[in-house]
Short mmCIF file of C-alpha atoms in Angstrom, two decimals:
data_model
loop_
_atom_site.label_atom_id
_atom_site.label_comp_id
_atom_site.label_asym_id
_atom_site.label_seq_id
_atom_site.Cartn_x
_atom_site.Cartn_y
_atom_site.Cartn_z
CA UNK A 452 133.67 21.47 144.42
CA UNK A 453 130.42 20.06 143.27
CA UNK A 454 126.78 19.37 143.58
CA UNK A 455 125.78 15.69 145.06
CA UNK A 456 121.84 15.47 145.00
CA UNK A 457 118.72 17.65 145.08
CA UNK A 458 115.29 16.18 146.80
CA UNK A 459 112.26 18.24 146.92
CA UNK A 460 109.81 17.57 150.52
CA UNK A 461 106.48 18.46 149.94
CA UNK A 462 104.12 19.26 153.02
CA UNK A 463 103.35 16.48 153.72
CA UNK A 464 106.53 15.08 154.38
CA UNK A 465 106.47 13.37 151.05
CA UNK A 466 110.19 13.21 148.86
CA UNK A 467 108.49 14.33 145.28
CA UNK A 468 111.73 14.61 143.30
CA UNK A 469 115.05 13.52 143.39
CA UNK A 470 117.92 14.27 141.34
CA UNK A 471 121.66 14.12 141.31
CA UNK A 472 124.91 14.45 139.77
CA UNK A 473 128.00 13.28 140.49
CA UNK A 474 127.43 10.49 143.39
CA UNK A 475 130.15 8.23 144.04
CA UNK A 476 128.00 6.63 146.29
CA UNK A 477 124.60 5.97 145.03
CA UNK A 478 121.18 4.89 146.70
CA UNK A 479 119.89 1.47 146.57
CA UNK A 480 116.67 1.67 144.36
CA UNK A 481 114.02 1.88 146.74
CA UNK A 482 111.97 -0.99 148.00
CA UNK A 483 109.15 -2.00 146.01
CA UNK A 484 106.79 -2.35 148.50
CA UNK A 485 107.85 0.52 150.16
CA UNK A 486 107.18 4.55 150.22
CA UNK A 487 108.21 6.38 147.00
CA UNK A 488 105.85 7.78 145.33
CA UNK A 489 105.89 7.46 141.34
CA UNK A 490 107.44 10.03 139.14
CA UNK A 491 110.17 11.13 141.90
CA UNK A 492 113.12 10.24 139.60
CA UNK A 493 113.97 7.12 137.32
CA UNK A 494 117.01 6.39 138.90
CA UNK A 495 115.75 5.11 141.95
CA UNK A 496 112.79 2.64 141.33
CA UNK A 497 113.48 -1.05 141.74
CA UNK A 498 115.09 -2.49 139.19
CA UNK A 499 114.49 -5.95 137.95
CA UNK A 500 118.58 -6.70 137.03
CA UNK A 501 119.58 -6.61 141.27
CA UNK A 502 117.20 -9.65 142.37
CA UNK A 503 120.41 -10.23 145.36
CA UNK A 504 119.65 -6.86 146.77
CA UNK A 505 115.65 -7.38 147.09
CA UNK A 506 113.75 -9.26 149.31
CA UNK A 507 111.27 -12.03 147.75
CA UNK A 508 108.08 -10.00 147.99
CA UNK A 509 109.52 -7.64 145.88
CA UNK A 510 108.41 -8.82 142.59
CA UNK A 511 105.19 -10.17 143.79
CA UNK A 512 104.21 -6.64 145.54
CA UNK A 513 100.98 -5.63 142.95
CA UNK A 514 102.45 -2.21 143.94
CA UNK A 515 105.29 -2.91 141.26
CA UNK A 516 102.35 -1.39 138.27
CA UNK A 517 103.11 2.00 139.85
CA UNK A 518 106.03 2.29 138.01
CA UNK A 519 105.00 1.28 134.52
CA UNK A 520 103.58 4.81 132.83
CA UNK A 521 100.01 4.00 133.80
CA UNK A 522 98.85 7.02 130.64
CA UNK A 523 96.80 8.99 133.22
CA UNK A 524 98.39 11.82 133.06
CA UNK A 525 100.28 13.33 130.15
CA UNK A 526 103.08 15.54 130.85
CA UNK A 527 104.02 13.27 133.76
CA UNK A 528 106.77 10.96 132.82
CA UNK A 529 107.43 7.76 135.22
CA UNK A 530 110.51 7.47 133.07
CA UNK A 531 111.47 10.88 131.48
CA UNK A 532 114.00 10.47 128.65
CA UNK A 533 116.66 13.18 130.31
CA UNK A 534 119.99 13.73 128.42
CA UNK A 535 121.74 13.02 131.82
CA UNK A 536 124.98 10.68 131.20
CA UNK A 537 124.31 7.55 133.07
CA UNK A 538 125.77 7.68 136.20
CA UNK A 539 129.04 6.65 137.29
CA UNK A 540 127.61 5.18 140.61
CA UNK A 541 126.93 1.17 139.51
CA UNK A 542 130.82 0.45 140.06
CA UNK A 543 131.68 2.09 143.31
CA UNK A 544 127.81 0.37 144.33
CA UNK A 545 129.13 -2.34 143.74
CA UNK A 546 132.64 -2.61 145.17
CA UNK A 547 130.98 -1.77 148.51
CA UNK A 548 128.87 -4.15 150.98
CA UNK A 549 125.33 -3.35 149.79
CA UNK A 550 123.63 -3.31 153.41
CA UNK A 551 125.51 -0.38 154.46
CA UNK A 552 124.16 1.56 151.96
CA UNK A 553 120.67 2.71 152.35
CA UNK A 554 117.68 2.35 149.85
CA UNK A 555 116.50 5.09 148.29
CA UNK A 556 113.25 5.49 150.46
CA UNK A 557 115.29 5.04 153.39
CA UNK A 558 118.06 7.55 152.53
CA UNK A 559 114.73 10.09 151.63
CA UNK A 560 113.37 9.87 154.94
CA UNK A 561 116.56 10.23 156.88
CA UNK A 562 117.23 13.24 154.80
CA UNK A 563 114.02 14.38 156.04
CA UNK A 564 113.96 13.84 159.30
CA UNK A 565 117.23 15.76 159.75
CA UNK A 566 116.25 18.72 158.19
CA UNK A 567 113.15 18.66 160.33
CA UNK A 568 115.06 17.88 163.77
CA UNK A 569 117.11 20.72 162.96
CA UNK A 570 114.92 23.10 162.20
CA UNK A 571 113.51 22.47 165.12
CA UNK A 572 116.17 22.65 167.14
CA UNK A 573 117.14 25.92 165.26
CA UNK A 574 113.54 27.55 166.40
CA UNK A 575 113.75 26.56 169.87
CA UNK A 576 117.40 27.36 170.03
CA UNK A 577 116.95 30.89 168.48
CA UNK A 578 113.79 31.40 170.43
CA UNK A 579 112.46 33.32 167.19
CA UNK A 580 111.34 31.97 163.89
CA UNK A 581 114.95 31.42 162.74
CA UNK A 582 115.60 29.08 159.89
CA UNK A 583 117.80 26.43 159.58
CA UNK A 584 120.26 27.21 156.55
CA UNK A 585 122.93 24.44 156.04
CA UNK A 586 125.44 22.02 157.81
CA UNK A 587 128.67 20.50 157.13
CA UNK A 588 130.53 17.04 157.83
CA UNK A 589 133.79 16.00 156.50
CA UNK A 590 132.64 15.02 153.19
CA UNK A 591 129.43 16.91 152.51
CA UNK A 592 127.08 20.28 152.58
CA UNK A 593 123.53 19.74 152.99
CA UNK A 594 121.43 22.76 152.39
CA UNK A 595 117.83 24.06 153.02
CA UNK A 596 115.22 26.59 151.43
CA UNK A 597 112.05 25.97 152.41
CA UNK A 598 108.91 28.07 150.92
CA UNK A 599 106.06 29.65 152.58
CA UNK A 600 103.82 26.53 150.95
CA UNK A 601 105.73 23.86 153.19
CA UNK A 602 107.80 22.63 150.18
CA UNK A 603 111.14 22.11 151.03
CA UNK A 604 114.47 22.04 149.00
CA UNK A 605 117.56 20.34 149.88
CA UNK A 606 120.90 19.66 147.95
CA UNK A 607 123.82 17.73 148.52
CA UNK A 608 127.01 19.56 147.76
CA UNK A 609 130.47 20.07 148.70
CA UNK A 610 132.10 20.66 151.79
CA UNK A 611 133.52 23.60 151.15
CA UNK A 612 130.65 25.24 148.95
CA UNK A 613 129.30 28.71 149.84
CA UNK A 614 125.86 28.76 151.16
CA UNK A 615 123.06 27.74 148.40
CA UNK A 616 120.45 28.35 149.41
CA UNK A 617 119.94 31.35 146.32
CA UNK A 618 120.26 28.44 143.87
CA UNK A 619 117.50 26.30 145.74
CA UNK A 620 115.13 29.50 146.04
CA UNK A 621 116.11 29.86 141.98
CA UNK A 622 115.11 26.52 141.36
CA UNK A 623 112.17 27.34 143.24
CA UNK A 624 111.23 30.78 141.49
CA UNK A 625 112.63 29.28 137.79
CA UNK A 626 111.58 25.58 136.86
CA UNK A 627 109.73 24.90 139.71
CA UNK A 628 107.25 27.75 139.41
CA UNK A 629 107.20 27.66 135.66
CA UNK A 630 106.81 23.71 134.89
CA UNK A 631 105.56 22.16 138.30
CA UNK A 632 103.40 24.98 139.80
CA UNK A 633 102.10 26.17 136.11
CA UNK A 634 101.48 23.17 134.29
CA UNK A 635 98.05 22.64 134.67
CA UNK A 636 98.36 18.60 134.29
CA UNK A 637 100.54 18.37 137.69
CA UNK A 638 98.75 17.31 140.20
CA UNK A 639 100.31 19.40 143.33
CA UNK A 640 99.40 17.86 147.15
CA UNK A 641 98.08 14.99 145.41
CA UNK A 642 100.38 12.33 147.88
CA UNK A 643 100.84 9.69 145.29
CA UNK A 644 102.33 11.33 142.46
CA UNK A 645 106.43 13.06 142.33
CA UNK A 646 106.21 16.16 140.58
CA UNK A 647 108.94 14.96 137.97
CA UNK A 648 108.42 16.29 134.38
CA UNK A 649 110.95 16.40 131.32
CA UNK A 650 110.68 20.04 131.52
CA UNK A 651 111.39 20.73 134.36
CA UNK A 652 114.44 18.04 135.10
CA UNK A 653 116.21 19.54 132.16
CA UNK A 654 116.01 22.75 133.14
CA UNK A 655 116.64 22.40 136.71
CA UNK A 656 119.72 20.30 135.23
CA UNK A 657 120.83 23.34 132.72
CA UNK A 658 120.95 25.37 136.00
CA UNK A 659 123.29 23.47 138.26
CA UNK A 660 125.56 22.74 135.50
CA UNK A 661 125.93 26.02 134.52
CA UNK A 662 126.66 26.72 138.63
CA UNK A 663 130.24 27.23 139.34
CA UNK A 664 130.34 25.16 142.16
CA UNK A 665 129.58 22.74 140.09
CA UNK A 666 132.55 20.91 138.11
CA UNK B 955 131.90 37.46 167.03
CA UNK B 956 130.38 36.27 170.13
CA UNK B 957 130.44 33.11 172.20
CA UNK B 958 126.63 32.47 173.10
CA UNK B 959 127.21 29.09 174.64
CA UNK B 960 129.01 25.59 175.31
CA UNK B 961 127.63 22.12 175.61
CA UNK B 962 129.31 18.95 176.60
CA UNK B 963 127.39 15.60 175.73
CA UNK B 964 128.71 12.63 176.32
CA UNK B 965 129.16 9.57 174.67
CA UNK B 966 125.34 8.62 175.50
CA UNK B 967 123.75 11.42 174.35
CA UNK B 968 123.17 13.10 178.01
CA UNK B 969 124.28 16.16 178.95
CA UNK B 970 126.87 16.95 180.91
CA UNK B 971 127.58 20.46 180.86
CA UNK B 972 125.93 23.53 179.59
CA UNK B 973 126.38 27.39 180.30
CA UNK B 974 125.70 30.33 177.96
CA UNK B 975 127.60 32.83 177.82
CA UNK B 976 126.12 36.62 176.96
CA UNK B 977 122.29 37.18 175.92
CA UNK B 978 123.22 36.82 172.27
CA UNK B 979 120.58 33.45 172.70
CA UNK B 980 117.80 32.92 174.73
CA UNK B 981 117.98 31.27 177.92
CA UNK B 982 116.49 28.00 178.11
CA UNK B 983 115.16 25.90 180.99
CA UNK B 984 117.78 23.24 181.64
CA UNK B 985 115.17 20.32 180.45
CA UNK B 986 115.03 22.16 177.06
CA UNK B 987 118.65 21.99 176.63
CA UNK B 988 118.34 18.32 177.56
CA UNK B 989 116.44 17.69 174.64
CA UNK B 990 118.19 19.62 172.43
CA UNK B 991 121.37 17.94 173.59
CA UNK B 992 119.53 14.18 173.22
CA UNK B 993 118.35 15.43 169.31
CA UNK B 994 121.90 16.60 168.20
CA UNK B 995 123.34 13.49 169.71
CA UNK B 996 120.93 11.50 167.18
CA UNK B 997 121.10 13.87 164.16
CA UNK B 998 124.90 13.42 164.33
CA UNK B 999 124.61 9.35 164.10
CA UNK B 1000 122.83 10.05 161.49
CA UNK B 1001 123.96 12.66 158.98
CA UNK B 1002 127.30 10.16 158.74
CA UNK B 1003 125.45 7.62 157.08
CA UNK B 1004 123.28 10.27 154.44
CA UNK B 1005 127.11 10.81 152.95
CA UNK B 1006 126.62 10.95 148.82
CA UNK B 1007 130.72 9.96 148.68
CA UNK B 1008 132.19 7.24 151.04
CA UNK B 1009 132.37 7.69 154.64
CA UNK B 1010 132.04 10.73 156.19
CA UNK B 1011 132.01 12.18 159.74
CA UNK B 1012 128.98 13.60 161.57
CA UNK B 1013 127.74 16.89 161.53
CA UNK B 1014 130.70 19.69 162.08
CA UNK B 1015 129.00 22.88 161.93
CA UNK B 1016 125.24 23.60 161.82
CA UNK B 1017 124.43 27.11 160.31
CA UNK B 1018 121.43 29.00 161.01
CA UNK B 1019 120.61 32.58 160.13
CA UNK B 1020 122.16 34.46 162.95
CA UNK B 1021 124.36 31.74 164.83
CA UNK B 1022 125.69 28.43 164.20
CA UNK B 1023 127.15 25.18 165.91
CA UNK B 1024 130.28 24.06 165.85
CA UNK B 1025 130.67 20.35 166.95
CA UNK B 1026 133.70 18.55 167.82
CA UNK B 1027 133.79 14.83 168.30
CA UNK B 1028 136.35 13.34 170.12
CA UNK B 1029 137.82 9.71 170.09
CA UNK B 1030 136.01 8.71 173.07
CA UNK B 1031 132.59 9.96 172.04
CA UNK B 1032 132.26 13.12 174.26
CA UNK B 1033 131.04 16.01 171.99
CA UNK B 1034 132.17 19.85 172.30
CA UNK B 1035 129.48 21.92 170.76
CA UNK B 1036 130.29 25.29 170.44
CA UNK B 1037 126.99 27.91 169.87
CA UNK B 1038 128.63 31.14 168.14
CA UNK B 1039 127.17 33.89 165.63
CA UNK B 1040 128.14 32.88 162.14
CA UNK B 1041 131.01 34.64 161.63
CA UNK B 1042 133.34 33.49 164.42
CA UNK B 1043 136.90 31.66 162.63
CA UNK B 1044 137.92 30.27 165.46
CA UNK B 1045 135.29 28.24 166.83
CA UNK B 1046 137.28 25.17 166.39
CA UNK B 1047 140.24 25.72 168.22
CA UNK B 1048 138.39 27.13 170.68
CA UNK B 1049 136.35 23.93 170.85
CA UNK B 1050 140.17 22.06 171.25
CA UNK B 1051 141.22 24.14 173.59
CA UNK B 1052 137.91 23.34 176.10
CA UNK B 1053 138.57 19.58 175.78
CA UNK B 1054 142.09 19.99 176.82
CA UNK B 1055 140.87 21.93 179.85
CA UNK B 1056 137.92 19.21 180.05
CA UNK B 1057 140.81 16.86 180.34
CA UNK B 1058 142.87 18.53 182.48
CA UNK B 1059 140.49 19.68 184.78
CA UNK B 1060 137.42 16.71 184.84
CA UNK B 1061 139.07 13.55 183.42
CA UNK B 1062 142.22 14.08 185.58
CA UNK B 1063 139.63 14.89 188.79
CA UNK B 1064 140.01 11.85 190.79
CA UNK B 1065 136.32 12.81 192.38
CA UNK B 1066 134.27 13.01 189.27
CA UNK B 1067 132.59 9.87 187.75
CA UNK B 1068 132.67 9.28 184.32
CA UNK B 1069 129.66 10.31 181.99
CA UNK B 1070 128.18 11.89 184.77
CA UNK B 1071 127.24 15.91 184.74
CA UNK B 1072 130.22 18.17 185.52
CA UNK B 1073 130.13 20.01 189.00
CA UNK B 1074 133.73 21.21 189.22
CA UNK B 1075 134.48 24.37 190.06
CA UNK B 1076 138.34 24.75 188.35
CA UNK B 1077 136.52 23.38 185.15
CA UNK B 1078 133.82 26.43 185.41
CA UNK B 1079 136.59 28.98 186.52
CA UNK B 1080 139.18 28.06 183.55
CA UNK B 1081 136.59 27.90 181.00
CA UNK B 1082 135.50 31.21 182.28
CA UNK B 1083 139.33 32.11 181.49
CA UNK B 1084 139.12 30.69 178.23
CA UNK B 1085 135.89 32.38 176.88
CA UNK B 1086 134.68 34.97 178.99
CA UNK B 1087 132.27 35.12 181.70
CA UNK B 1088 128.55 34.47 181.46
#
């Protein structure tokens, strides 16, 4: 039993955090060029050691600045020092064929668009304003809290975990209330900033390590 | 523990055969279910390749607040989705036991043409056996 990943969908569709834990099979960092927004997470952004992976225009994309910590806003951190171990994921990356596995923006949307199609789905299928709560596949849980403000929660765990969506809606009411919502320097709807903070990625982290289901 | 429906989808994505059983759902117009069939069909190609850990297989159960979906793939690509409230064990082997009829009774039919919607009366009446009327 454990916990894969957590991403956090604002309104506007929009993947403003990303976090995980024990991945065997990591995302590609996410092309350079392409959608993800700064201060999601540092373990995704493109990365200057994989040039095989990238296509040429990655390095000459003037987009690349994004990443560096541009100093406009304080408590923001492009590249939060978090106590997380590194992750175990650059060997098994490695050992498989790198265009099956998806880039991180990729991987974000898909994640998206499934929640979405099946929430839909749910609706119509319920004919009532049911939500969609979790599914299963042979190797993974994926589960769903979405709040009233369109922000929606999703994590990555186990198979054979118990419904969590109480830990997503205590993420919500805990760190994300008390260090995204609260801190007056966040800049909430703002579609080109993540709402990562040190703060709140160590405590978000305290909480799903100190989960049971997590191991 | 209730039954409120069965879909089969075939290897396309089209559907082949739907009925509900019981008003535990609404009823939809047969175009909805279409849809809904064509959607699931996708969102199952998909949620194989969001796997965090090595391969994985596509959707098996989707859980909403008062009912889920239980999905069973077969080797040839047909789907069995099961619609039950949450709290039914046995969803699967239910699901197993449909594609044996499905095989006995609309693969084995020497009139019925492949991917196409089932019209077959013994498949209706022994499903009907198997879950209940509807």
């Amino acid at each position: 039993m454990t916990i894969h990943s957590l991403y956090i969908y604002d309104r506007h569709c929009v993947c403003v955090y990303y976090q995980d834990w024990h991945r065997t099979k990591g995302p590609r960092p996410a092309a350079a060029a392409g959608g993800i927004l700064p201060a999601v997470s540092p373990a995704v952004y493109p990365r200057q050691e994989e040039p095989t992976l990238e296509s040429a225009s990655t390095y000459s994309s003037p987009r690349n600045t994004l990443t560096s910590s541009s100093g406009v806003v304080v408590a923001i951190n492009d590249e939060p020092r978090t106590p997380l171990p590194p992750q175990m994921q650059t060997s098994a990356t490695q050992s498989q064929n790198p265009s099956s596995i998806l880039t991180f923006d990729e991987e974000a949307k898909l994640v998206y668009g499934v929640v979405l199609s099946l929430r839909n789905m749910v609706r119509k299928l319920s004919g009532k304003d049911e939500q969609f709560v979790n599914y299963k596949t042979s190797s993974y849980k994926l589960h769903l809290y979405e709040t009233l403000s369109g922000y929606k929660f999703v994590m990555l765990s186990d198979p054979n975990a118990d419904s969590l969506r109480f830990v997503l809606r205590q993420i919500y009411s805990g760190p994300f209330l008390e260090y995204v919502v609260r801190n007056p320097l966040m800049k909430m709807d703002s579609r080109e900033h993540g709402i990562d903070n040190e703060y709140f990625r160590m405590s978000t982290d305290r909480m799903i390590r100190g989960l049971t289901v997590f191991q | 523990m209730a039954i409120h429906g069965l879909w089969v989808i075939n290897k396309a994505g089209g559907l082949v055969y739907q009925r509900n059983f019981g008003d535990g759902l609404p009823h939809l117009t047969s175009n909805e279910y279409l849809v809904l069939a064509g959607t699931l069909h996708g969102i199952h190609a998909i949620t194989s390749r969001l796997s965090p850990t090595g391969s994985s297989s596509g959707a098996q159960e989707i859980c909403g607040e008062t009912f889920k979906l239980t999905i069973l793939l077969t080797a040839t690509g047909t789907k069995f989705v099961l619609l039950t409230s949450l709290v039914e064990p046995n969803a699967g082997s239910v699901l197993q036991k449909v594609y044996e009829v499905y095989a006995d009774a609309v693969m084995k039919n020497p009139f019925h043409t492949p991917e196409m919607p089932v019209r077959s009366e013994g498949f209706d009446a022994r499903i009907t056996a198997l879950i209940g009327s509807g």
